[in-house]
Short mmCIF file of C-alpha atoms and ligand atoms in Angstrom, two decimals:
data_model
loop_
_atom_site.label_atom_id
_atom_site.label_comp_id
_atom_site.label_asym_id
_atom_site.label_seq_id
_atom_site.Cartn_x
_atom_site.Cartn_y
_atom_site.Cartn_z
CA MET O 1352 57.51 6.14 14.75
CA TYR O 1353 58.87 7.09 18.29
CA ASN O 1354 61.28 9.96 17.79
CA ASN O 1355 64.90 9.09 18.27
CA GLY O 1356 66.29 12.58 18.62
CA LYS O 1357 66.66 13.41 15.03
CA THR O 1358 63.71 15.93 15.19
CA ARG O 1359 65.99 17.84 17.65
CA GLN O 1360 67.21 19.69 14.67
CA LEU O 1361 63.84 20.71 13.28
CA ARG O 1362 62.52 24.08 13.06
CA ALA O 1363 59.36 25.60 14.65
CA ASN O 1364 56.27 24.35 13.20
CA ASN O 1365 54.59 27.19 11.29
CA GLY O 1366 51.42 25.16 10.71
CA TRP O 1367 50.76 25.33 14.31
CA LYS O 1368 51.33 29.06 14.51
CA LYS O 1369 48.64 29.68 11.82
CA LYS O 1370 46.31 27.47 13.71
CA ALA O 1371 46.82 29.12 17.01
CA ARG O 1372 46.42 32.64 15.63
CA GLY O 1373 43.20 31.67 13.87
CA SER O 1374 41.47 30.58 17.03
CA SER O 1375 40.28 33.24 19.34
CA ARG O 1376 40.47 31.03 22.36
CA PHE O 1377 44.31 30.90 21.92
CA GLY O 1378 44.75 34.55 21.35
CA GLY O 1379 47.33 36.77 23.02
CA LYS O 1380 45.11 37.24 25.98
CA ARG O 1381 46.17 33.98 27.43
CA GLY O 1382 49.59 35.36 27.91
CA PHE O 1383 51.20 33.72 24.91
CA SER O 1384 52.69 36.75 23.18
CA GLY O 1385 52.11 35.52 19.61
CA ASP O 1386 55.37 33.64 19.17
CA SER O 1387 54.95 30.20 17.90
CA ILE O 1388 55.89 27.37 20.05
CA ASN O 1389 59.11 25.94 18.95
CA VAL O 1390 58.55 22.31 19.01
CA ASN O 1391 62.18 21.69 19.99
CA ARG O 1392 61.03 22.82 23.38
CA PHE O 1393 58.98 19.57 23.54
CA ILE O 1394 62.15 17.46 23.44
CA ASN O 1395 64.11 17.16 26.49
CA LYS O 1396 65.93 13.95 27.64
CA ALA O 1397 65.35 13.17 31.27
CA GLU O 1398 68.32 13.34 33.37
CA PRO O 1399 69.06 10.04 35.06
CA ILE O 1400 68.82 10.37 38.86
CA LYS O 1401 72.40 9.62 39.81
CA PRO O 1402 72.96 8.65 43.42
CA ALA O 1403 75.55 11.39 43.93
CA GLU O 1404 73.13 14.09 42.86
CA VAL O 1405 70.21 12.88 44.91
CA PHE O 1406 69.06 15.89 46.89
CA LYS O 1407 70.36 15.88 50.39
CA PRO O 1408 68.14 18.08 52.59
CA GLN O 1409 69.77 20.18 55.41
CA TYR O 1410 67.34 18.81 57.91
CA SER O 1411 64.88 16.00 58.34
CA PHE O 1412 61.31 16.69 59.41
CA ASP O 1413 62.32 15.40 62.75
CA ASP O 1414 64.60 18.39 63.17
CA LEU O 1415 61.87 20.95 62.60
CA GLU O 1416 60.53 22.92 65.50
CA ILE O 1417 56.99 21.89 64.94
CA ASP O 1418 54.47 20.04 67.19
CA TYR O 1419 55.17 16.53 68.02
CA LYS O 1420 51.77 15.39 66.69
CA LEU O 1421 52.48 16.88 63.27
CA LYS O 1422 55.85 15.13 63.09
CA GLN O 1423 54.05 11.87 63.81
CA ALA O 1424 51.52 12.71 61.08
CA ILE O 1425 54.26 13.43 58.60
CA LYS O 1426 55.85 10.25 59.51
CA SER O 1427 52.78 8.11 59.05
CA ARG O 1428 52.15 9.86 55.79
CA GLY O 1429 55.44 8.38 54.67
CA PHE O 1430 57.46 11.58 54.31
CA VAL O 1431 61.05 11.29 55.79
CA ASP O 1432 62.89 14.24 54.28
CA PRO O 1433 61.60 17.50 53.02
CA THR O 1434 61.66 18.24 49.17
CA PRO O 1435 63.72 21.09 48.11
CA ILE O 1436 60.78 23.57 48.08
CA GLN O 1437 59.60 22.17 51.43
CA GLU O 1438 63.21 22.61 52.82
CA LYS O 1439 63.26 26.38 51.87
CA ALA O 1440 59.69 27.22 52.39
CA ILE O 1441 58.62 25.49 55.67
CA PRO O 1442 61.00 27.69 57.90
CA VAL O 1443 60.04 30.86 56.14
CA VAL O 1444 56.28 30.25 56.56
CA LEU O 1445 56.89 29.06 60.12
CA ALA O 1446 58.62 32.43 60.70
CA GLY O 1447 55.48 34.18 59.55
CA LYS O 1448 56.83 35.78 56.49
CA ASP O 1449 54.99 36.12 53.12
CA VAL O 1450 56.28 33.66 50.52
CA ILE O 1451 56.42 33.19 46.82
CA GLY O 1452 57.25 29.62 45.94
CA LEU O 1453 58.24 28.82 42.50
CA ALA O 1454 58.98 25.06 41.87
CA ASN O 1455 58.47 22.52 39.26
CA THR O 1456 55.33 20.43 39.23
CA GLY O 1457 55.20 17.36 41.51
CA THR O 1458 57.72 18.76 43.97
CA GLY O 1459 55.58 18.81 47.11
CA LYS O 1460 54.32 22.37 47.12
CA THR O 1461 51.06 21.41 48.94
CA ALA O 1462 52.88 20.04 52.02
CA ALA O 1463 55.26 22.92 51.87
CA PHE O 1464 52.41 25.26 52.98
CA LEU O 1465 50.26 22.83 54.72
CA ILE O 1466 52.84 21.69 57.28
CA PRO O 1467 53.70 25.07 58.55
CA LEU O 1468 50.11 26.30 58.49
CA LEU O 1469 48.93 23.29 60.41
CA ASN O 1470 51.60 23.97 62.95
CA LYS O 1471 50.31 27.56 63.19
CA ILE O 1472 46.84 26.25 63.97
CA LEU O 1473 48.01 23.82 66.48
CA ASN O 1474 49.75 26.69 68.28
CA ASN O 1475 46.74 29.01 68.02
CA PRO O 1476 43.34 27.63 67.31
CA GLN O 1477 42.13 30.99 66.25
CA GLU O 1478 44.25 30.95 63.03
CA LYS O 1479 42.11 30.88 59.95
CA VAL O 1480 43.44 29.91 56.55
CA LEU O 1481 42.01 30.53 53.15
CA ILE O 1482 43.36 28.55 50.21
CA VAL O 1483 42.36 29.68 46.81
CA VAL O 1484 42.79 27.32 43.77
CA PRO O 1485 41.68 27.57 40.20
CA VAL O 1486 39.84 24.21 39.87
CA ARG O 1487 37.67 22.11 42.06
CA GLU O 1488 39.68 18.90 41.83
CA LEU O 1489 42.67 20.60 43.20
CA ALA O 1490 40.68 21.92 46.09
CA ILE O 1491 39.72 18.38 47.01
CA GLN O 1492 43.15 17.04 46.59
CA ILE O 1493 44.62 19.77 48.95
CA GLN O 1494 41.88 18.64 51.50
CA GLU O 1495 42.89 15.13 51.15
CA GLU O 1496 46.51 16.05 51.78
CA PHE O 1497 45.34 18.09 54.71
CA ARG O 1498 43.26 15.35 56.22
CA ALA O 1499 46.11 13.02 55.95
CA LEU O 1500 48.38 15.34 57.84
CA ALA O 1501 45.84 16.63 60.29
CA GLN O 1502 44.63 13.22 61.38
CA LYS O 1503 43.10 13.12 64.95
CA MET O 1504 44.01 16.68 65.62
CA GLY O 1505 40.46 18.01 65.63
CA ILE O 1506 41.26 20.56 63.04
CA TYR O 1507 38.67 20.81 60.10
CA SER O 1508 38.55 22.08 56.65
CA VAL O 1509 35.74 23.03 54.34
CA VAL O 1510 35.92 22.85 50.53
CA VAL O 1511 33.90 25.34 48.54
CA VAL O 1512 33.75 24.82 44.93
CA GLY O 1513 31.21 25.30 42.14
CA GLY O 1514 29.38 22.43 40.67
CA ALA O 1515 28.72 21.03 44.11
CA ASN O 1516 25.48 21.54 46.23
CA ILE O 1517 25.82 24.96 47.95
CA HIS O 1518 23.63 24.20 50.89
CA GLY O 1519 26.02 21.46 52.11
CA GLN O 1520 28.94 23.91 52.00
CA VAL O 1521 26.80 26.49 53.92
CA ARG O 1522 26.19 23.89 56.57
CA GLU O 1523 29.85 22.88 56.84
CA LEU O 1524 30.85 26.60 57.02
CA ARG O 1525 28.60 26.94 60.09
CA ARG O 1526 30.54 24.21 61.77
CA ARG O 1527 33.98 24.81 63.50
CA HIS O 1528 36.84 24.99 60.87
CA ASN O 1529 40.23 26.53 60.45
CA LEU O 1530 40.67 26.06 56.77
CA VAL O 1531 38.65 26.99 53.78
CA ILE O 1532 39.79 25.73 50.34
CA GLY O 1533 37.86 27.01 47.44
CA THR O 1534 37.53 28.20 43.88
CA PRO O 1535 37.19 32.04 43.42
CA GLY O 1536 33.53 31.94 41.97
CA ARG O 1537 32.03 29.91 44.70
CA LEU O 1538 34.00 31.74 47.48
CA LYS O 1539 32.53 35.02 46.22
CA ASP O 1540 28.99 33.49 46.03
CA LEU O 1541 29.24 32.39 49.72
CA ILE O 1542 30.57 35.83 50.69
CA SER O 1543 27.67 37.52 49.06
CA ARG O 1544 25.40 35.23 50.97
CA LYS O 1545 27.01 36.21 54.14
CA THR O 1546 27.87 32.69 54.88
CA LEU O 1547 31.68 33.29 54.69
CA ASP O 1548 33.32 36.16 56.42
CA LEU O 1549 36.83 36.61 55.27
CA SER O 1550 37.63 39.30 57.68
CA LYS O 1551 38.75 36.81 60.19
CA PHE O 1552 41.25 35.06 57.89
CA ASN O 1553 44.76 35.83 58.68
CA ASN O 1554 46.38 33.34 56.29
CA VAL O 1555 46.01 33.00 52.63
CA VAL O 1556 47.52 30.70 50.02
CA LEU O 1557 47.08 31.15 46.25
CA ASP O 1558 47.96 27.78 44.82
CA GLU O 1559 48.57 27.55 41.04
CA ALA O 1560 48.40 31.36 40.97
CA ASP O 1561 49.40 31.51 37.24
CA ARG O 1562 46.45 29.31 36.29
CA MET O 1563 44.08 31.42 38.23
CA LEU O 1564 45.16 34.46 36.18
CA ASP O 1565 45.05 32.49 32.94
CA MET O 1566 41.54 31.43 33.74
CA GLY O 1567 40.52 35.08 34.11
CA PHE O 1568 40.17 35.11 37.92
CA ILE O 1569 42.52 38.02 38.45
CA ASN O 1570 39.75 40.40 39.58
CA ASP O 1571 38.07 37.75 41.74
CA VAL O 1572 41.48 37.09 43.38
CA LYS O 1573 41.99 40.66 43.98
CA GLN O 1574 38.55 41.17 45.57
CA LEU O 1575 39.08 38.07 47.85
CA LEU O 1576 42.48 39.32 49.07
CA ALA O 1577 41.03 42.76 49.83
CA LEU O 1578 38.50 41.22 52.23
CA LEU O 1579 41.03 39.37 54.34
CA LYS O 1580 42.51 40.56 57.51
CA LYS O 1581 45.08 43.27 56.86
CA GLU O 1582 47.67 41.70 59.28
CA ARG O 1583 48.00 38.40 57.68
CA GLN O 1584 50.43 35.96 56.06
CA THR O 1585 50.09 35.58 52.38
CA MET O 1586 51.63 32.69 50.32
CA LEU O 1587 51.72 32.27 46.58
CA PHE O 1588 52.65 29.14 44.81
CA SER O 1589 53.12 28.43 41.26
CA ALA O 1590 55.09 26.26 38.83
CA THR O 1591 55.27 29.10 36.30
CA PHE O 1592 55.56 32.90 36.74
CA SER O 1593 54.36 35.96 34.63
CA ARG O 1594 54.36 39.75 34.73
CA GLU O 1595 50.71 39.73 35.91
CA ILE O 1596 51.65 37.71 39.03
CA GLU O 1597 54.40 40.09 39.73
CA LYS O 1598 51.84 42.91 39.83
CA LEU O 1599 49.68 40.84 42.25
CA VAL O 1600 52.57 40.24 44.38
CA LYS O 1601 53.47 43.97 44.63
CA ASP O 1602 49.89 44.87 45.57
CA PHE O 1603 49.11 42.16 48.09
CA LEU O 1604 52.28 40.75 49.53
CA LYS O 1605 54.53 42.29 52.14
CA ASN O 1606 58.27 41.78 51.59
CA PRO O 1607 57.81 38.29 50.38
CA GLU O 1608 60.61 35.82 50.55
CA ARG O 1609 61.18 34.52 47.01
CA ILE O 1610 62.06 30.81 46.66
CA SER O 1611 62.79 29.69 43.29
CA LEU O 1612 63.80 26.16 42.62
CA LYS O 1613 63.46 25.92 38.91
CA THR O 1614 66.66 25.00 37.35
CA ARG O 1615 64.89 24.33 34.07
CA GLU O 1616 61.49 24.85 32.89
CA THR O 1617 60.38 21.27 33.20
CA SER O 1618 61.25 18.64 35.71
CA ASN O 1619 64.35 16.74 34.78
CA GLN O 1620 62.67 13.44 35.53
CA ILE O 1621 60.38 13.75 32.61
CA ASP O 1622 61.69 12.39 29.31
CA GLN O 1623 60.26 14.64 26.52
CA ASP O 1624 59.97 13.90 22.83
CA ILE O 1625 57.74 14.62 19.88
CA ILE O 1626 55.95 12.28 17.51
CA ARG O 1627 55.61 13.60 13.96
CA ILE O 1628 52.28 12.78 12.44
CA LYS O 1629 52.48 12.81 8.68
CA ASN O 1630 49.68 11.07 6.68
CA GLU O 1631 48.78 8.66 9.46
CA ASP O 1632 45.54 8.73 11.41
CA LYS O 1633 46.32 10.42 14.68
CA ILE O 1634 44.12 8.12 16.66
CA GLU O 1635 45.79 4.98 15.00
CA VAL O 1636 49.04 6.31 16.08
CA LEU O 1637 47.88 6.92 19.60
CA TYR O 1638 46.31 3.34 19.81
CA LYS O 1639 49.59 1.81 18.69
CA LEU O 1640 51.25 3.43 21.58
CA LEU O 1641 48.68 2.85 24.13
CA ILE O 1642 48.66 -1.04 23.54
CA GLN O 1643 52.40 -1.19 24.35
CA THR O 1644 52.93 -2.59 27.83
CA GLN O 1645 55.12 0.27 29.06
CA PHE O 1646 52.24 2.69 28.56
CA GLU O 1647 50.71 1.69 31.93
CA LYS O 1648 48.84 4.72 33.00
CA VAL O 1649 48.41 7.41 30.38
CA LEU O 1650 47.06 11.00 30.45
CA VAL O 1651 46.12 12.17 27.01
CA PHE O 1652 45.47 15.92 26.34
CA SER O 1653 42.79 17.04 23.97
CA ARG O 1654 42.33 20.63 23.07
CA THR O 1655 38.53 20.68 23.38
CA LYS O 1656 35.95 19.16 25.65
CA HIS O 1657 34.19 17.68 22.60
CA GLY O 1658 37.37 16.21 21.37
CA ALA O 1659 38.24 14.81 24.66
CA ASP O 1660 34.83 12.93 24.80
CA LYS O 1661 35.09 11.71 21.20
CA LEU O 1662 38.61 10.52 21.55
CA SER O 1663 37.86 8.64 24.73
CA LYS O 1664 34.85 6.95 23.13
CA LYS O 1665 37.05 5.77 20.10
CA LEU O 1666 39.54 4.35 22.43
CA GLN O 1667 36.81 2.55 24.31
CA GLN O 1668 35.44 1.11 21.05
CA LYS O 1669 38.84 -0.26 20.37
CA GLY O 1670 38.75 -2.11 23.63
CA LEU O 1671 40.84 0.19 25.87
CA LYS O 1672 39.88 1.30 29.38
CA SER O 1673 39.52 4.97 28.92
CA ASP O 1674 37.49 7.87 30.16
CA ALA O 1675 37.29 11.56 29.76
CA ILE O 1676 37.44 14.60 32.08
CA HIS O 1677 36.61 18.14 31.27
CA GLY O 1678 34.75 21.27 32.38
CA ASN O 1679 31.35 20.24 30.80
CA LYS O 1680 31.04 17.21 33.07
CA PRO O 1681 29.21 17.49 36.30
CA HIS O 1682 31.46 17.73 39.31
CA ASN O 1683 30.59 14.36 40.77
CA LYS O 1684 31.09 12.77 37.45
CA ARG O 1685 34.57 14.32 37.18
CA GLN O 1686 35.42 13.18 40.70
CA ARG O 1687 34.35 9.66 39.85
CA VAL O 1688 36.39 9.40 36.57
CA LEU O 1689 39.38 10.83 38.55
CA GLN O 1690 39.08 8.26 41.28
CA ASN O 1691 38.83 5.52 38.69
CA PHE O 1692 42.02 6.63 37.10
CA LYS O 1693 43.80 7.12 40.47
CA ARG O 1694 42.66 3.62 41.40
CA ASN O 1695 43.70 2.10 38.10
CA SER O 1696 40.21 0.92 37.17
CA ILE O 1697 40.90 2.83 33.94
CA ASP O 1698 44.27 3.21 32.31
CA ILE O 1699 43.66 6.10 29.96
CA LEU O 1700 42.32 9.50 30.94
CA VAL O 1701 41.62 12.06 28.14
CA ALA O 1702 41.60 15.52 29.60
CA THR O 1703 41.45 19.17 28.68
CA ASP O 1704 43.99 21.70 30.19
CA VAL O 1705 41.65 23.00 32.81
CA ALA O 1706 40.54 19.70 34.14
CA ALA O 1707 43.96 18.32 34.69
CA ARG O 1708 45.74 21.40 36.20
CA GLY O 1709 47.54 20.74 39.38
CA LEU O 1710 46.21 17.31 39.75
CA ASP O 1711 48.39 14.79 41.66
CA ILE O 1712 47.68 11.38 40.20
CA PRO O 1713 50.21 8.85 41.32
CA ASN O 1714 52.29 6.85 38.80
CA VAL O 1715 51.15 8.41 35.57
CA SER O 1716 53.69 6.80 33.17
CA HIS O 1717 53.02 8.83 30.08
CA VAL O 1718 51.49 12.26 29.20
CA ILE O 1719 50.54 12.37 25.52
CA ASN O 1720 49.68 15.72 23.94
CA PHE O 1721 47.35 14.38 21.40
CA ASP O 1722 46.60 17.92 20.54
CA ILE O 1723 49.47 20.53 20.79
CA PRO O 1724 49.05 22.82 23.92
CA ALA O 1725 48.06 26.40 23.34
CA THR O 1726 51.02 27.91 25.20
CA TYR O 1727 54.38 26.70 26.55
CA ASP O 1728 53.02 27.17 30.24
CA ASP O 1729 50.10 24.84 29.33
CA TYR O 1730 52.71 22.38 28.16
CA VAL O 1731 54.79 22.64 31.36
CA HIS O 1732 51.67 21.96 33.45
CA ARG O 1733 50.35 19.26 31.28
CA ILE O 1734 53.57 17.14 31.29
CA GLY O 1735 53.97 17.98 35.06
CA ARG O 1736 51.24 15.23 35.73
CA THR O 1737 53.88 12.74 35.20
CA GLY O 1738 57.38 12.33 36.76
CA ARG O 1739 56.11 13.36 40.10
CA ALA O 1740 57.70 12.70 43.49
CA ASP O 1741 60.62 10.28 42.74
CA LYS O 1742 59.27 8.73 39.83
CA ALA O 1743 60.36 9.09 36.20
CA GLY O 1744 57.87 9.97 33.41
CA ILE O 1745 57.64 10.27 29.72
CA ALA O 1746 55.89 13.06 27.67
CA LEU O 1747 55.08 12.74 24.09
CA THR O 1748 53.79 15.49 21.86
CA PHE O 1749 52.03 14.92 18.62
CA VAL O 1750 53.19 17.53 16.02
CA GLY O 1751 51.94 17.93 12.45
P1 ADP B 2071 53.19 20.18 43.47
O1 ADP B 2071 52.06 21.11 44.09
O2 ADP B 2071 54.54 20.74 43.60
O3 ADP B 2071 52.80 19.84 41.96
P2 ADP B 2071 52.20 18.11 45.20
O4 ADP B 2071 52.12 18.82 46.43
O5 ADP B 2071 51.07 17.65 44.51
O6 ADP B 2071 53.25 18.72 44.12
O7 ADP B 2071 53.10 16.78 45.66
C1 ADP B 2071 53.42 15.78 44.71
C2 ADP B 2071 53.56 14.38 45.33
O8 ADP B 2071 54.68 14.22 46.23
C3 ADP B 2071 52.29 14.05 46.38
O9 ADP B 2071 52.01 12.69 45.95
C4 ADP B 2071 52.91 14.15 47.73
O10 ADP B 2071 52.20 13.37 48.54
C5 ADP B 2071 54.31 13.73 47.50
N1 ADP B 2071 55.23 14.28 48.56
C6 ADP B 2071 55.13 15.57 48.99
N2 ADP B 2071 56.09 15.86 49.89
C7 ADP B 2071 56.92 14.67 49.95
C8 ADP B 2071 57.96 14.43 50.82
N3 ADP B 2071 58.54 15.23 51.60
N4 ADP B 2071 58.44 13.12 50.74
C9 ADP B 2071 57.88 12.23 49.85
N5 ADP B 2071 56.75 12.45 49.09
C10 ADP B 2071 56.29 13.75 49.14
MG1 MG B 2072 50.32 21.81 43.57
#
């Protein structure tokens, strides 16, 4: 059943093309220009990490000209050497330049902007940083990384995302803080309530910029950027790039330094293959995979929210520890499910694209595309939930 490389020769799956065209949600608007996905793109052998090819950074964190306290925090966080994107981006951000950072998923983009920005704040407590992200879980995750790095520094951050009680966020915004991390809708809401004044913000990070545009946040993002201080540093990070982003860059970034570390479209630590479903029951095929011991911690992608719930329930009925995460679930419930998966109280998380974007979940062994992704970019982001940091990962895509 597990593909052994033979399917490499197979042609594009036309059945998929028809299905994609027929559904308005997956129309050209989402940036996928009508070509069908060639399933061969879902097959990529992982490249074994050879000792000779292991990335050797030009400097260690200790060599950086950053605050001693920050160096200590990086050390206690367990980071010794910068990742390639960090190596390139940190000095540029420290120098105060605008940055566009393009690097594969799981390569440490978060710390690439948090470390130099924290240093800026340590040097000048007046610095204000806005971080705009597409989904609330990502905001919380960035805050967690921030808190780990800013320990005992007396520097505070506020997360403002939809789905959570706004009054608590209003209260937090009244207290001293240097960082606001939020999703476009809630940020706008708080601005219109006059609780948040962006005119003092002189640093902005757009994380997962491509997804923000995919989700239709382009105008919101533009409005937010227009409200910021004119003299500011602007940073844009993403794992994929598009023409729309180029437009945004042209309008809102000043002489940005472009850092691109993508050698291929997906991380070479992810072993990618397809599984052909002929006349079998898809759920049975999935079940037979999930009960194998090497499928330790599995993220399964479903196309719809309803499908995610249904699939997770079916797996539970079969005795597996599974749960679902998608946009229809209340915020606190999503957060709880995610924590359960992170802490291994469940082994299988069934998710929709939006719910899983950008999430850093340690040690996901497999990503399974139970439903084929709508676009290749979605594919890249889905499978990017595995093979993170120094770990290897496996991505399997069910094709009809
Ligand atoms: P990305 O945003 O590029 O998808 P993340 O910022 O979420 O990636 O980082 C992926 C993982 O790598 C996180 O668990 C993070 O703590 C870890 N990480 C980041 N930088 C380093 C480093 N220099 N050394 C070791 N691990 C790191
Ligand atoms: Mg990220």
